[in-house]
Tab-separated table of C-alpha atoms and ligand atoms in Angstrom:
chain	number	residue	atom	x	y	z
A	208	UNK	CA	121.266	53.014	92.578
A	209	UNK	CA	120.189	56.549	91.871
A	210	UNK	CA	122.234	59.463	89.961
A	211	UNK	CA	123.724	56.764	87.776
A	212	UNK	CA	124.057	56.957	84.234
A	213	UNK	CA	124.675	55.177	81.238
A	214	UNK	CA	126.624	58.048	79.547
A	215	UNK	CA	126.645	61.885	80.004
A	216	UNK	CA	123.518	62.203	77.741
A	217	UNK	CA	121.538	60.716	80.679
A	218	UNK	CA	121.826	64.420	82.344
A	219	UNK	CA	120.016	66.132	79.632
A	220	UNK	CA	116.913	67.982	80.831
A	221	UNK	CA	115.602	68.059	84.204
A	222	UNK	CA	117.494	71.124	84.926
A	223	UNK	CA	116.543	72.937	88.425
A	224	UNK	CA	114.511	76.403	89.374
A	225	UNK	CA	116.245	78.993	91.618
A	226	UNK	CA	114.650	81.699	92.864
A	227	UNK	CA	115.802	85.291	92.060
A	228	UNK	CA	116.364	87.198	95.540
A	229	UNK	CA	117.881	90.353	94.376
A	230	UNK	CA	118.066	91.510	90.996
A	231	UNK	CA	114.056	91.400	90.286
A	232	UNK	CA	113.249	92.124	94.130
A	233	UNK	CA	111.549	95.384	92.266
A	234	UNK	CA	109.011	93.239	90.981
A	235	UNK	CA	106.281	91.883	93.503
A	236	UNK	CA	105.919	88.565	91.987
A	237	UNK	CA	107.815	85.193	92.553
A	238	UNK	CA	110.731	84.844	89.770
A	239	UNK	CA	112.593	81.630	89.270
A	240	UNK	CA	115.490	81.416	86.714
A	241	UNK	CA	115.347	77.692	84.751
A	242	UNK	CA	119.653	77.125	85.020
A	243	UNK	CA	119.574	75.359	81.595
A	244	UNK	CA	123.776	75.617	82.091
A	245	UNK	CA	123.064	72.419	84.286
A	246	UNK	CA	122.399	70.782	81.039
A	247	UNK	CA	125.607	68.500	80.460
A	248	UNK	CA	127.072	70.650	77.506
A	249	UNK	CA	126.158	73.919	79.685
A	250	UNK	CA	123.226	75.387	77.799
A	251	UNK	CA	119.479	74.425	76.824
A	252	UNK	CA	120.895	73.374	73.247
A	253	UNK	CA	121.701	70.070	74.562
A	254	UNK	CA	117.767	69.321	74.555
A	255	UNK	CA	117.367	69.851	71.078
A	256	UNK	CA	120.650	67.943	69.623
A	257	UNK	CA	119.585	64.800	71.561
A	258	UNK	CA	115.943	65.171	70.037
A	259	UNK	CA	117.114	65.645	66.441
A	260	UNK	CA	119.274	63.138	66.243
A	261	UNK	CA	117.476	60.498	68.061
A	262	UNK	CA	114.291	61.303	66.013
A	263	UNK	CA	117.019	60.741	62.708
A	264	UNK	CA	117.886	57.742	64.445
A	265	UNK	CA	114.146	56.252	64.455
A	266	UNK	CA	113.651	57.061	60.736
A	267	UNK	CA	116.588	55.478	59.826
A	268	UNK	CA	118.552	58.655	58.606
A	269	UNK	CA	121.681	57.849	60.474
A	270	UNK	CA	124.078	54.865	60.850
A	271	UNK	CA	127.405	54.294	62.525
A	272	UNK	CA	130.184	56.607	61.332
A	273	UNK	CA	127.251	59.174	59.745
A	274	UNK	CA	127.772	63.010	59.571
A	275	UNK	CA	125.981	65.522	61.477
A	276	UNK	CA	126.186	68.840	59.992
A	277	UNK	CA	125.007	72.398	61.218
A	278	UNK	CA	125.839	76.125	60.830
A	279	UNK	CA	126.707	77.567	64.034
A	280	UNK	CA	129.677	78.421	66.334
A	281	UNK	CA	127.314	78.513	69.468
A	282	UNK	CA	125.882	76.469	72.033
A	283	UNK	CA	124.434	74.220	69.476
A	284	UNK	CA	127.501	73.179	67.666
A	285	UNK	CA	128.879	72.107	71.384
A	286	UNK	CA	125.731	70.003	72.091
A	287	UNK	CA	125.835	68.397	68.650
A	288	UNK	CA	129.576	67.359	69.085
A	289	UNK	CA	128.694	66.093	72.419
A	290	UNK	CA	125.984	63.915	71.028
A	291	UNK	CA	127.807	62.572	68.111
A	292	UNK	CA	130.744	61.574	70.249
A	293	UNK	CA	128.733	59.264	72.674
A	294	UNK	CA	126.512	58.151	69.537
A	295	UNK	CA	129.586	57.277	66.859
A	296	UNK	CA	128.833	60.170	64.664
A	297	UNK	CA	131.260	62.451	63.105
A	298	UNK	CA	130.042	66.267	63.423
A	299	UNK	CA	130.805	68.881	60.990
A	300	UNK	CA	130.331	72.602	61.676
A	301	UNK	CA	130.580	75.766	59.624
A	302	UNK	CA	131.298	78.888	61.003
A	303	UNK	CA	131.836	82.495	60.551
A	304	UNK	CA	135.570	83.536	60.778
A	305	UNK	CA	134.249	85.908	63.249
A	306	UNK	CA	134.189	83.245	65.897
A	307	UNK	CA	136.312	83.657	68.206
A	308	UNK	CA	139.412	81.292	68.597
A	309	UNK	CA	138.398	80.055	72.092
A	310	UNK	CA	135.007	78.793	70.633
A	311	UNK	CA	136.778	76.911	67.928
A	312	UNK	CA	138.882	75.666	70.196
A	313	UNK	CA	136.002	74.149	72.596
A	314	UNK	CA	134.204	73.078	69.257
A	315	UNK	CA	137.477	70.856	68.378
A	316	UNK	CA	137.852	69.332	71.869
A	317	UNK	CA	134.739	67.556	71.375
A	318	UNK	CA	136.175	66.324	67.613
A	319	UNK	CA	134.440	68.576	65.758
A	320	UNK	CA	135.597	69.069	62.081
A	321	UNK	CA	135.021	73.017	61.792
A	322	UNK	CA	135.125	74.859	58.292
A	323	UNK	CA	136.013	78.587	58.898
A	324	UNK	CA	133.996	80.835	56.508
A	325	UNK	CA	134.037	84.475	55.299
A	326	UNK	CA	131.364	86.365	57.235
A	327	UNK	CA	130.800	89.253	54.812
A	328	UNK	CA	129.567	87.382	51.702
A	329	UNK	CA	125.935	87.069	51.158
A	330	UNK	CA	124.465	83.836	52.347
A	331	UNK	CA	123.807	82.607	48.724
A	332	UNK	CA	127.338	82.901	48.073
A	333	UNK	CA	128.982	79.423	47.582
A	334	UNK	CA	131.684	80.206	50.444
A	335	UNK	CA	129.033	81.602	52.846
A	336	UNK	CA	128.115	78.934	56.062
A	337	UNK	CA	124.853	78.452	55.229
A	338	UNK	CA	126.250	77.070	51.482
A	339	UNK	CA	129.035	75.208	52.875
A	340	UNK	CA	127.177	73.310	55.525
A	341	UNK	CA	124.316	72.544	52.786
A	342	UNK	CA	127.186	71.404	50.393
A	343	UNK	CA	128.939	69.294	53.079
A	344	UNK	CA	125.560	67.420	53.570
A	345	UNK	CA	124.605	66.988	49.996
A	346	UNK	CA	128.061	65.547	49.541
A	347	UNK	CA	128.451	63.375	52.491
A	348	UNK	CA	126.372	60.365	51.915
A	349	UNK	CA	123.574	59.637	55.561
A	350	UNK	CA	124.760	63.046	56.726
A	351	UNK	CA	121.821	65.224	58.835
A	352	UNK	CA	121.513	68.644	58.594
A	353	UNK	CA	120.142	70.012	61.694
A	354	UNK	CA	119.007	73.360	60.327
A	355	UNK	CA	117.844	74.477	64.060
A	356	UNK	CA	116.034	77.959	62.760
A	357	UNK	CA	114.016	75.763	60.145
A	358	UNK	CA	113.200	72.378	62.030
A	359	UNK	CA	109.785	71.766	64.034
A	360	UNK	CA	111.837	69.104	66.121
A	361	UNK	CA	113.600	72.169	67.627
A	362	UNK	CA	110.320	73.432	68.855
A	363	UNK	CA	109.346	69.707	69.919
A	364	UNK	CA	112.526	69.121	71.772
A	365	UNK	CA	111.092	71.815	74.194
A	366	UNK	CA	107.253	70.814	74.125
A	367	UNK	CA	108.438	67.658	75.221
A	368	UNK	CA	110.690	68.324	78.323
A	369	UNK	CA	111.267	72.184	78.702
A	370	UNK	CA	107.260	72.629	79.029
A	371	UNK	CA	106.827	69.617	80.953
A	372	UNK	CA	109.474	70.272	83.669
A	373	UNK	CA	108.034	74.119	83.917
A	374	UNK	CA	104.770	73.008	84.908
A	375	UNK	CA	105.611	70.448	87.200
A	376	UNK	CA	108.260	72.080	88.736
A	377	UNK	CA	105.629	75.390	89.759
A	378	UNK	CA	102.974	72.815	90.224
A	379	UNK	CA	101.024	74.601	87.657
A	380	UNK	CA	101.247	77.771	89.374
A	381	UNK	CA	103.702	79.232	86.519
A	382	UNK	CA	101.858	82.854	85.357
A	383	UNK	CA	104.511	84.081	83.120
A	384	UNK	CA	107.124	82.604	81.204
A	385	UNK	CA	109.926	84.809	79.388
A	386	UNK	CA	112.911	83.967	77.218
A	387	UNK	CA	115.355	85.522	74.401
A	388	UNK	CA	114.583	84.202	71.277
A	389	UNK	CA	117.096	82.974	68.936
A	390	UNK	CA	115.738	80.080	66.651
A	391	UNK	CA	112.631	80.562	69.038
A	392	UNK	CA	112.801	76.871	69.694
A	393	UNK	CA	113.163	77.423	73.607
A	394	UNK	CA	110.265	79.686	74.009
A	395	UNK	CA	107.829	78.297	71.539
A	396	UNK	CA	108.144	74.541	72.650
A	397	UNK	CA	107.488	75.603	76.266
A	398	UNK	CA	104.777	77.948	75.717
A	399	UNK	CA	102.961	75.695	73.437
A	400	UNK	CA	102.764	72.967	76.109
A	401	UNK	CA	102.254	75.462	78.984
A	402	UNK	CA	99.305	77.294	77.160
A	403	UNK	CA	97.546	73.867	76.523
A	404	UNK	CA	97.738	73.579	80.240
A	405	UNK	CA	96.741	76.731	81.047
A	406	UNK	CA	96.076	79.426	77.733
A	407	UNK	CA	96.103	82.309	80.467
A	408	UNK	CA	99.724	82.057	80.905
A	409	UNK	CA	101.575	85.153	79.675
A	410	UNK	CA	104.341	84.449	77.162
A	411	UNK	CA	107.160	87.026	76.777
A	412	UNK	CA	109.952	86.639	74.160
A	413	UNK	CA	113.487	89.054	74.526
A	414	UNK	CA	114.572	90.392	70.964
A	415	UNK	CA	117.814	91.990	70.436
A	416	UNK	CA	118.239	95.589	69.109
A	417	UNK	CA	119.220	95.073	65.656
A	418	UNK	CA	117.101	92.081	65.124
A	419	UNK	CA	113.614	92.030	63.496
A	420	UNK	CA	111.461	89.282	65.564
A	421	UNK	CA	109.913	92.034	67.524
A	422	UNK	CA	108.788	94.350	64.522
A	423	UNK	CA	107.703	91.121	62.852
A	424	UNK	CA	105.465	90.129	65.566
A	425	UNK	CA	103.987	93.200	66.026
A	426	UNK	CA	103.071	93.789	62.162
A	427	UNK	CA	103.911	90.673	60.228
A	428	UNK	CA	106.318	92.529	58.012
A	429	UNK	CA	110.068	92.685	58.039
A	430	UNK	CA	111.643	95.835	58.888
A	431	UNK	CA	115.038	96.370	57.412
A	432	UNK	CA	115.560	99.550	59.119
A	433	UNK	CA	115.431	97.601	62.282
A	434	UNK	CA	118.573	95.702	61.166
A	435	UNK	CA	121.908	96.572	62.848
A	436	UNK	CA	125.343	94.470	64.257
A	437	UNK	CA	124.791	93.833	67.875
A	438	UNK	CA	126.508	92.068	70.351
A	439	UNK	CA	124.458	89.729	72.292
A	440	UNK	CA	125.020	86.126	70.611
A	441	UNK	CA	122.509	83.558	70.572
A	442	UNK	CA	119.514	85.729	70.039
A	443	UNK	CA	117.515	87.954	67.623
A	444	UNK	CA	117.552	87.459	63.806
A	445	UNK	CA	117.939	89.322	60.564
A	446	UNK	CA	115.422	86.615	58.835
A	447	UNK	CA	112.249	84.891	60.538
A	448	UNK	CA	113.003	81.040	61.785
A	449	UNK	CA	110.419	78.686	61.484
A	450	UNK	CA	110.972	77.632	64.673
A	451	UNK	CA	109.581	80.606	66.211
A	452	UNK	CA	105.677	80.028	66.974
A	453	UNK	CA	104.779	83.604	67.050
A	454	UNK	CA	101.020	83.009	67.540
A	455	UNK	CA	102.320	81.762	71.179
A	456	UNK	CA	104.471	85.161	72.168
A	457	UNK	CA	102.085	87.289	73.844
A	458	UNK	CA	104.276	90.261	73.777
A	459	UNK	CA	107.902	90.720	72.910
A	460	UNK	CA	110.402	93.338	74.531
A	461	UNK	CA	113.339	94.540	73.115
A	462	UNK	CA	116.609	94.902	74.706
A	463	UNK	CA	120.015	96.555	73.831
A	464	UNK	CA	123.783	95.580	74.177
A	465	UNK	CA	124.514	97.915	77.206
A	466	UNK	CA	121.715	97.358	79.754
A	467	UNK	CA	122.023	93.375	79.084
A	468	UNK	CA	125.972	93.690	79.882
A	469	UNK	CA	125.332	95.280	82.983
A	470	UNK	CA	122.533	92.800	84.117
A	471	UNK	CA	124.557	90.024	83.406
A	472	UNK	CA	127.196	90.844	85.256
A	473	UNK	CA	124.752	92.109	87.938
A	474	UNK	CA	123.486	88.837	88.312
A	475	UNK	CA	126.512	87.004	88.922
A	476	UNK	CA	127.178	89.607	91.833
A	477	UNK	CA	123.843	89.452	93.477
A	478	UNK	CA	122.918	86.321	92.944
A	479	UNK	CA	126.209	84.245	92.283
A	480	UNK	CA	124.703	83.198	89.343
A	481	UNK	CA	127.334	83.222	86.430
A	482	UNK	CA	125.302	83.186	83.215
A	483	UNK	CA	126.054	83.982	79.469
A	484	UNK	CA	124.963	87.039	77.984
A	485	UNK	CA	121.450	86.418	77.306
A	486	UNK	CA	121.035	85.547	80.696
A	487	UNK	CA	121.387	89.383	81.468
A	488	UNK	CA	119.532	90.054	78.816
A	489	UNK	CA	116.585	88.417	79.733
A	490	UNK	CA	116.442	89.657	83.088
A	491	UNK	CA	116.737	92.916	81.486
A	492	UNK	CA	113.567	91.902	79.369
A	493	UNK	CA	111.570	91.357	82.186
A	494	UNK	CA	112.508	94.279	84.301
A	495	UNK	CA	111.160	96.179	80.954
A	496	UNK	CA	108.059	94.417	80.627
A	497	UNK	CA	107.295	94.924	84.508
A	498	UNK	CA	107.681	98.665	84.109
A	499	UNK	CA	104.831	98.491	81.798
A	500	UNK	CA	102.803	95.991	82.858
A	501	UNK	CA	100.738	94.651	86.053
A	502	UNK	CA	102.679	91.875	87.859
A	503	UNK	CA	101.018	90.923	91.188
A	504	UNK	CA	102.647	89.022	94.230
A	505	UNK	CA	100.635	85.994	93.349
A	506	UNK	CA	102.186	85.775	90.032
A	507	UNK	CA	104.875	83.072	89.265
A	508	UNK	CA	107.475	84.463	86.599
A	509	UNK	CA	110.044	81.960	85.214
A	510	UNK	CA	112.738	83.041	83.214
A	511	UNK	CA	114.740	80.962	81.002
A	512	UNK	CA	118.912	81.226	81.685
A	513	UNK	CA	120.163	79.597	78.343
A	514	UNK	CA	123.677	79.060	79.342
A	515	UNK	CA	126.690	79.489	81.722
A	516	UNK	CA	128.854	82.314	82.226
A	517	UNK	CA	132.224	80.549	81.171
A	518	UNK	CA	132.033	80.816	77.512
A	519	UNK	CA	132.083	84.640	77.880
A	520	UNK	CA	134.966	85.457	79.998
A	521	UNK	CA	136.618	87.649	77.713
A	522	UNK	CA	133.691	89.324	76.378
A	523	UNK	CA	130.674	90.465	79.054
A	524	UNK	CA	132.843	89.609	82.112
A	525	UNK	CA	136.174	91.211	80.731
A	526	UNK	CA	136.689	95.038	82.025
A	527	UNK	CA	138.460	95.632	79.085
A	528	UNK	CA	135.688	94.327	76.599
A	529	UNK	CA	133.168	96.413	78.270
A	530	UNK	CA	135.298	99.483	78.131
A	531	UNK	CA	136.017	98.737	74.531
A	532	UNK	CA	132.329	98.913	74.106
A	533	UNK	CA	131.984	102.037	75.293
A	534	UNK	CA	129.949	100.633	78.427
A	535	UNK	CA	131.317	102.616	81.184
A	536	UNK	CA	129.350	102.005	84.158
A	537	UNK	CA	131.536	98.698	84.235
A	538	UNK	CA	132.513	99.032	87.811
A	539	UNK	CA	129.876	97.286	89.820
A	540	UNK	CA	129.835	99.790	92.492
A	541	UNK	CA	128.063	102.097	90.093
A	542	UNK	CA	125.051	99.765	89.650
A	543	UNK	CA	122.418	101.321	91.506
A	544	UNK	CA	122.934	104.607	89.741
A	545	UNK	CA	123.170	102.892	86.148
A	546	UNK	CA	119.585	100.973	87.021
A	547	UNK	CA	117.399	103.938	87.792
A	548	UNK	CA	114.593	103.216	85.835
A	549	UNK	CA	114.874	106.254	83.235
A	550	UNK	CA	118.039	104.692	81.847
A	551	UNK	CA	115.844	101.415	80.855
A	552	UNK	CA	115.046	102.345	77.436
B	166	LIG	N1	120.963	82.273	74.529
B	166	LIG	C1	121.890	81.985	74.075
B	166	LIG	C2	123.433	82.125	74.714
B	166	LIG	C3	121.938	80.926	72.785
B	166	LIG	O1	122.614	80.163	72.192
B	166	LIG	C4	120.442	80.606	72.245
B	166	LIG	C5	120.280	79.798	71.336
B	166	LIG	N2	120.575	80.424	69.889
B	166	LIG	C6	119.442	81.365	72.577
B	166	LIG	C7	119.633	82.105	73.831
B	166	LIG	C8	117.653	81.143	72.245
B	166	LIG	O2	117.207	79.851	72.216
B	166	LIG	P1	116.258	79.233	70.991
B	166	LIG	O3	117.021	79.251	69.909
B	166	LIG	O4	115.933	78.310	71.295
B	166	LIG	O5	115.485	80.761	70.743
């Protein structure tokens, strides 16, 4: 029997590459999107949830009924909750009180216990979601704290799956890999594998305006003045994650909320690929990169599309939300004027 699985986790990984035909047509290279929304939890985070939990099982750290803990309202929480159902663990997620109600509903629908913690307290405050998660993990016996920003198995998950898939899918022809970095695990693990195969492959990280990752990559120091609030979820950070292997990244580009939002909607309209907000960010990052670098017709570029747009229907796909942000060009007919290159900062 083919295409038959023992449970939903059998569908994690082996996601497709799809050629982009319109949104990157100004770039001479062939550009593929790796559609991570084809994972059963609809994001790239399924890979690390399975990998980290199975590694803990092999080490005997988890027993039936054990608890898995993480601080996230995002894709990682959903993926951990999914793995916990199949493997018979409890899932506890500590999230900030800024988290949208529908996201909490998503997590609860998959059986997670969700602790809602104040966002406006320092990270070391006992009420912060970091401290709550640490406390829960220390108080519950046989629990596992995933700690994705500082867990090297996050890198390893992509070294063992995403990287080899990209090499095989492009028959070794990949010349550029570009991905948004949050924890950095996706880009670092894939890049580590690919550069072992071919050290000439260019690896490009996409950082958010408001985050310190690009500045740190360029100078080795944290530029506090770079930090400001931003809207794109899942990428950029105000700390340096150890899951980001800076030496595997050739260059970072920085994208802003507004252009990433337009791009997300443009990709849906022109490619019929409805991705999340960082899908727009990675394409925006690629176009900015191609503006200042030589990219040839022989090049094969892969952009990671991390998740599905259905999670952003009240955000980047909402005209009302776009207007509230002051993103006035949300009218689809204006795209061509919006995307004049002088607008790309
Ligand atoms: N995009 C989205 C929507 C995400 O949730 C994440 C994960 N935080 C990323 C991009 C970045 O992935 P990584 O953490 O592997 O750098």
